[in-house]
Coordinates of C-alpha atoms in Angstrom, one line a residue:
Chain I
A1 CA 1.4 10.6 14.7
Q2 CA 2.8 7.4 13.3
S3 CA 5.7 7.2 10.9
V4 CA 8.0 4.7 9.2
A5 CA 11.7 5.1 8.2
Q6 CA 13.4 3.0 5.7
P7 CA 17.0 4.3 5.8
E8 CA 18.3 2.6 2.7
D9 CA 17.2 3.8 -0.8
Q10 CA 18.7 0.6 -2.3
V11 CA 20.1 -2.7 -1.1
N12 CA 22.4 -4.7 -3.2
V13 CA 23.1 -8.4 -2.6
A14 CA 24.4 -11.3 -4.5
E15 CA 22.1 -14.3 -5.3
G16 CA 22.4 -16.9 -2.6
N17 CA 23.5 -14.5 0.1
P18 CA 21.2 -13.4 3.0
L19 CA 19.4 -10.1 2.7
T20 CA 18.1 -7.6 5.1
V21 CA 15.9 -4.6 4.4
K22 CA 15.6 -2.2 7.3
C23 CA 12.6 -0.6 8.8
T24 CA 12.0 1.5 12.0
Y25 CA 8.7 2.9 13.1
S26 CA 7.3 5.4 15.5
V27 CA 3.7 5.1 17.0
S28 CA 2.3 6.3 20.3
G29 CA 0.6 3.0 21.0
N30 CA 1.3 -0.6 19.9
P31 CA 2.1 -1.1 16.2
Y32 CA 0.7 -3.2 13.5
L33 CA 3.5 -3.7 11.0
F34 CA 3.5 -4.8 7.4
W35 CA 5.8 -5.5 4.6
Y36 CA 4.7 -5.2 0.9
V37 CA 6.6 -5.8 -2.3
Q38 CA 6.1 -4.0 -5.6
Y39 CA 7.3 -5.2 -9.0
P40 CA 7.5 -2.8 -11.9
N41 CA 4.2 -1.4 -13.0
R42 CA 2.3 -3.6 -10.6
G43 CA 0.3 -3.0 -7.4
L44 CA 1.6 -3.9 -3.9
Q45 CA 1.7 -7.4 -2.8
F46 CA 1.4 -8.3 0.8
L47 CA 4.4 -10.2 2.3
L48 CA 3.8 -10.5 6.0
K49 CA 2.6 -8.7 9.1
Y50 CA 3.2 -8.5 12.8
I51 CA 0.2 -8.0 15.1
T52 CA 1.2 -9.7 18.4
G53 CA 2.9 -12.8 19.6
D54 CA 6.1 -14.3 18.3
N55 CA 8.6 -11.6 17.3
L56 CA 9.7 -13.6 14.3
V57 CA 7.1 -13.5 11.6
K58 CA 7.3 -15.7 8.5
G59 CA 5.7 -14.7 5.2
S60 CA 5.5 -15.3 1.5
Y61 CA 8.3 -16.4 -0.7
G62 CA 10.6 -17.3 2.1
F63 CA 10.7 -13.9 3.7
E64 CA 10.6 -13.3 7.4
A65 CA 10.7 -10.2 9.6
E66 CA 11.8 -9.7 13.2
F67 CA 9.9 -7.3 15.5
N68 CA 12.1 -5.6 18.0
K69 CA 10.2 -3.4 20.4
S70 CA 13.1 -1.9 22.2
Q71 CA 14.7 -0.8 18.9
T72 CA 11.4 0.0 17.3
S73 CA 12.4 -2.0 14.3
F74 CA 10.9 -4.5 11.9
H75 CA 13.6 -5.6 9.5
L76 CA 12.8 -7.8 6.6
K77 CA 15.1 -10.8 6.0
K78 CA 15.6 -13.8 3.8
P79 CA 18.3 -16.4 4.2
S80 CA 19.1 -16.8 0.6
A81 CA 18.3 -14.1 -2.0
L82 CA 17.0 -14.9 -5.5
V83 CA 17.4 -12.6 -8.6
S84 CA 13.6 -12.7 -8.8
D85 CA 13.4 -11.0 -5.3
S86 CA 14.6 -7.8 -7.0
A87 CA 11.8 -5.3 -6.4
L88 CA 10.7 -2.3 -4.4
Y89 CA 9.9 -3.1 -0.7
F90 CA 7.7 -1.0 1.5
C91 CA 7.3 -1.2 5.2
A92 CA 4.1 0.1 6.7
V93 CA 2.7 0.8 10.2
R94 CA -0.7 1.3 11.8
D95 CA -1.2 2.4 15.3
M96 CA -3.6 -0.1 17.0
N97 CA -4.3 2.2 19.9
S98 CA -5.2 5.3 18.0
G99 CA -8.8 4.3 17.5
Y100 CA -8.8 5.5 14.0
S101 CA -5.7 5.3 11.7
T102 CA -4.8 4.3 8.3
L103 CA -1.6 2.7 7.1
T104 CA 1.5 4.8 6.9
F105 CA 4.2 3.7 4.4
G106 CA 7.9 4.1 4.3
K107 CA 9.5 5.6 1.2
G108 CA 10.5 2.2 0.0
T109 CA 13.8 0.3 -0.5
M110 CA 14.9 -1.0 -3.9
L111 CA 16.3 -4.5 -3.6
L112 CA 18.7 -5.5 -6.4
V113 CA 19.9 -9.1 -6.4
S114 CA 22.7 -9.8 -8.8
P115 CA 23.3 -13.2 -10.3
Chain T
D1 CA -10.0 -16.2 -7.3
A2 CA -11.1 -13.4 -5.1
M3 CA -9.2 -10.2 -6.1
V4 CA -9.0 -6.5 -6.6
I5 CA -9.4 -5.4 -10.2
Q6 CA -8.5 -2.1 -11.7
N7 CA -9.5 -0.8 -15.1
P8 CA -8.0 0.4 -17.3
R9 CA -4.4 -0.6 -16.5
Y10 CA -3.1 2.3 -18.6
Q11 CA -5.1 5.5 -19.1
V12 CA -4.0 8.5 -21.3
T13 CA -5.9 11.7 -21.0
Q14 CA -5.4 15.3 -22.0
F15 CA -4.7 18.2 -19.7
G16 CA -8.0 19.3 -18.2
K17 CA -10.1 16.5 -19.6
P18 CA -12.0 14.6 -16.9
V19 CA -11.1 11.0 -16.3
T20 CA -12.5 8.1 -14.2
L21 CA -10.6 5.2 -12.9
S22 CA -12.4 2.1 -11.8
C23 CA -11.8 -0.5 -9.0
S24 CA -13.8 -3.6 -8.3
Q25 CA -13.4 -6.3 -5.7
T26 CA -14.7 -9.8 -5.2
L27 CA -13.4 -10.0 -1.6
N28 CA -16.6 -8.5 -0.1
H29 CA -14.4 -6.1 1.9
N30 CA -16.1 -3.2 3.6
V31 CA -13.2 -0.7 3.2
M32 CA -11.8 0.6 0.0
Y33 CA -8.9 2.9 -0.5
W34 CA -7.4 5.0 -3.3
Y35 CA -3.7 5.8 -3.3
Q36 CA -1.6 8.0 -5.6
Q37 CA 1.9 6.7 -6.2
K38 CA 4.5 8.7 -8.1
S39 CA 7.6 7.2 -9.5
S40 CA 9.3 5.0 -6.9
Q41 CA 7.7 6.8 -4.0
A42 CA 5.5 5.6 -1.2
P43 CA 1.8 5.4 -2.0
K44 CA 0.0 8.4 -0.8
L45 CA -3.6 7.9 0.6
L46 CA -6.1 10.1 -1.1
F47 CA -9.3 8.9 0.5
H48 CA -11.1 5.8 1.7
Y49 CA -14.6 4.5 2.1
Y50 CA -15.5 2.7 5.3
D51 CA -18.7 1.1 4.0
K52 CA -20.5 4.1 2.6
D53 CA -18.8 6.6 4.8
F54 CA -16.3 8.7 2.8
N55 CA -13.1 9.8 4.4
N56 CA -11.0 12.4 2.7
E57 CA -7.4 13.0 3.6
A58 CA -6.8 16.6 4.5
D59 CA -4.3 17.3 1.8
T60 CA -6.1 15.6 -1.1
P61 CA -6.9 18.2 -3.8
D62 CA -10.5 19.0 -4.6
N63 CA -9.8 17.9 -8.1
F64 CA -10.0 14.4 -6.9
Q65 CA -13.4 12.9 -6.1
S66 CA -14.7 9.4 -5.4
R67 CA -17.8 7.4 -5.6
R68 CA -18.8 4.0 -4.2
P69 CA -22.2 2.9 -5.6
N70 CA -22.0 -0.5 -3.9
T71 CA -19.7 -2.7 -1.9
S72 CA -17.9 -4.1 -5.0
F73 CA -17.1 -0.9 -6.9
C74 CA -15.3 2.3 -6.2
F75 CA -14.4 5.0 -8.7
L76 CA -11.8 7.7 -8.7
D77 CA -12.8 10.9 -10.7
I78 CA -10.2 13.5 -11.6
R79 CA -12.2 16.5 -12.7
S80 CA -9.4 18.5 -14.5
P81 CA -6.2 16.5 -14.7
G82 CA -3.0 18.5 -14.6
L83 CA 0.5 17.3 -15.6
G84 CA 1.3 16.8 -11.9
D85 CA -1.5 14.3 -11.6
A86 CA 0.4 11.7 -13.8
A87 CA 1.0 8.8 -11.6
M88 CA 0.1 5.2 -10.7
Y89 CA -3.2 5.0 -8.9
L90 CA -3.7 2.1 -6.6
C91 CA -7.0 0.7 -5.2
A92 CA -6.9 -1.4 -2.1
T93 CA -9.4 -3.1 0.1
S94 CA -9.5 -4.4 3.7
S95 CA -12.0 -6.0 6.0
D96 CA -12.4 -3.9 9.1
G97 CA -14.5 -5.2 11.8
T98 CA -14.9 -2.2 14.1
S99 CA -17.8 0.0 13.6
G100 CA -17.1 3.6 13.1
G101 CA -13.2 3.3 13.1
L102 CA -10.4 1.5 11.5
T103 CA -9.1 -0.6 14.4
S104 CA -9.0 -4.0 12.8
T105 CA -5.7 -5.6 12.0
D106 CA -6.8 -6.8 8.6
T107 CA -4.4 -6.5 5.7
Q108 CA -5.0 -4.1 2.8
Y109 CA -5.0 -6.0 -0.5
F110 CA -4.0 -4.0 -3.6
G111 CA -5.1 -4.0 -7.2
P112 CA -2.5 -3.9 -10.0
G113 CA -2.9 -0.2 -10.4
T114 CA -3.8 2.2 -13.2
R115 CA -1.0 4.2 -14.7
L116 CA -2.3 7.6 -15.7
T117 CA -0.6 9.8 -18.3
V118 CA -1.6 13.4 -18.9
L119 CA -0.6 15.0 -22.2

C-alpha cells in the first residue's frame, strides 16, 4: 500500500523568508511524487512532480522540491515566501511499480505567510 | 485554454433530493476522476473512469453513482444526499497511456470544484 505523511498541520513563515513544507512517503516500488496547492474554495493546482532524474525539481511560482530516496522525503521549498503563497498544500504519491494505482494524498499543510 | 470545468460551482439541495454534478474537459484526457473533499481534508477518491471502464473505490457508498457518456463529460449523481455528503466535489482528468491500468506518469488536472450544501 502507498501512503503520504505531512507531519505539519500548519507552517508559519514571514514574507521574504525561505519556506519548507514537509512530506514523507511510503511505496513498495518507485514513487511518482506530486505537490498541489489549493486556494480557498478552489480546486487543486499542480505545482510540480518528480518522476525520475534530477532530485531537485523546479515547479510553478518559484517552488521547488527535493527528492530524497534514503529519507523517503519530498519536501517543498521556496527561497523567499510571498503573502500570496498562503494556501493549503498537498503532497501526493503514486506507486509506479504497482501496475495499477491511483494518487494518494497527504492530509495537507496550511501555509501562512505573514507580511 | 484547455481546461476542466465543473458546474455548478455551488449547489444547494435538500436532504434526500437527488442531485447531479457536472464535469467537462477540453484536454481530451482518457481518465476522469471524482473526489470528495471535506473541510481542509485531503481529497478522497470516489471513483474514476479509464476511458469507458468504471472503477469504484471499495469504500464509496452506493448513494454515489457516476456516468460518462463521452470523453468530454462525466457526471456525479448523489441519489439521496445526506447531511454528511455536504462537501467540495472535485473532478480531475489525466492522460494515461497504458491500456488496462494506470501506469502513466501523467499529472491529474483538477477543476475548480462544486461545493455541495445539504439542507
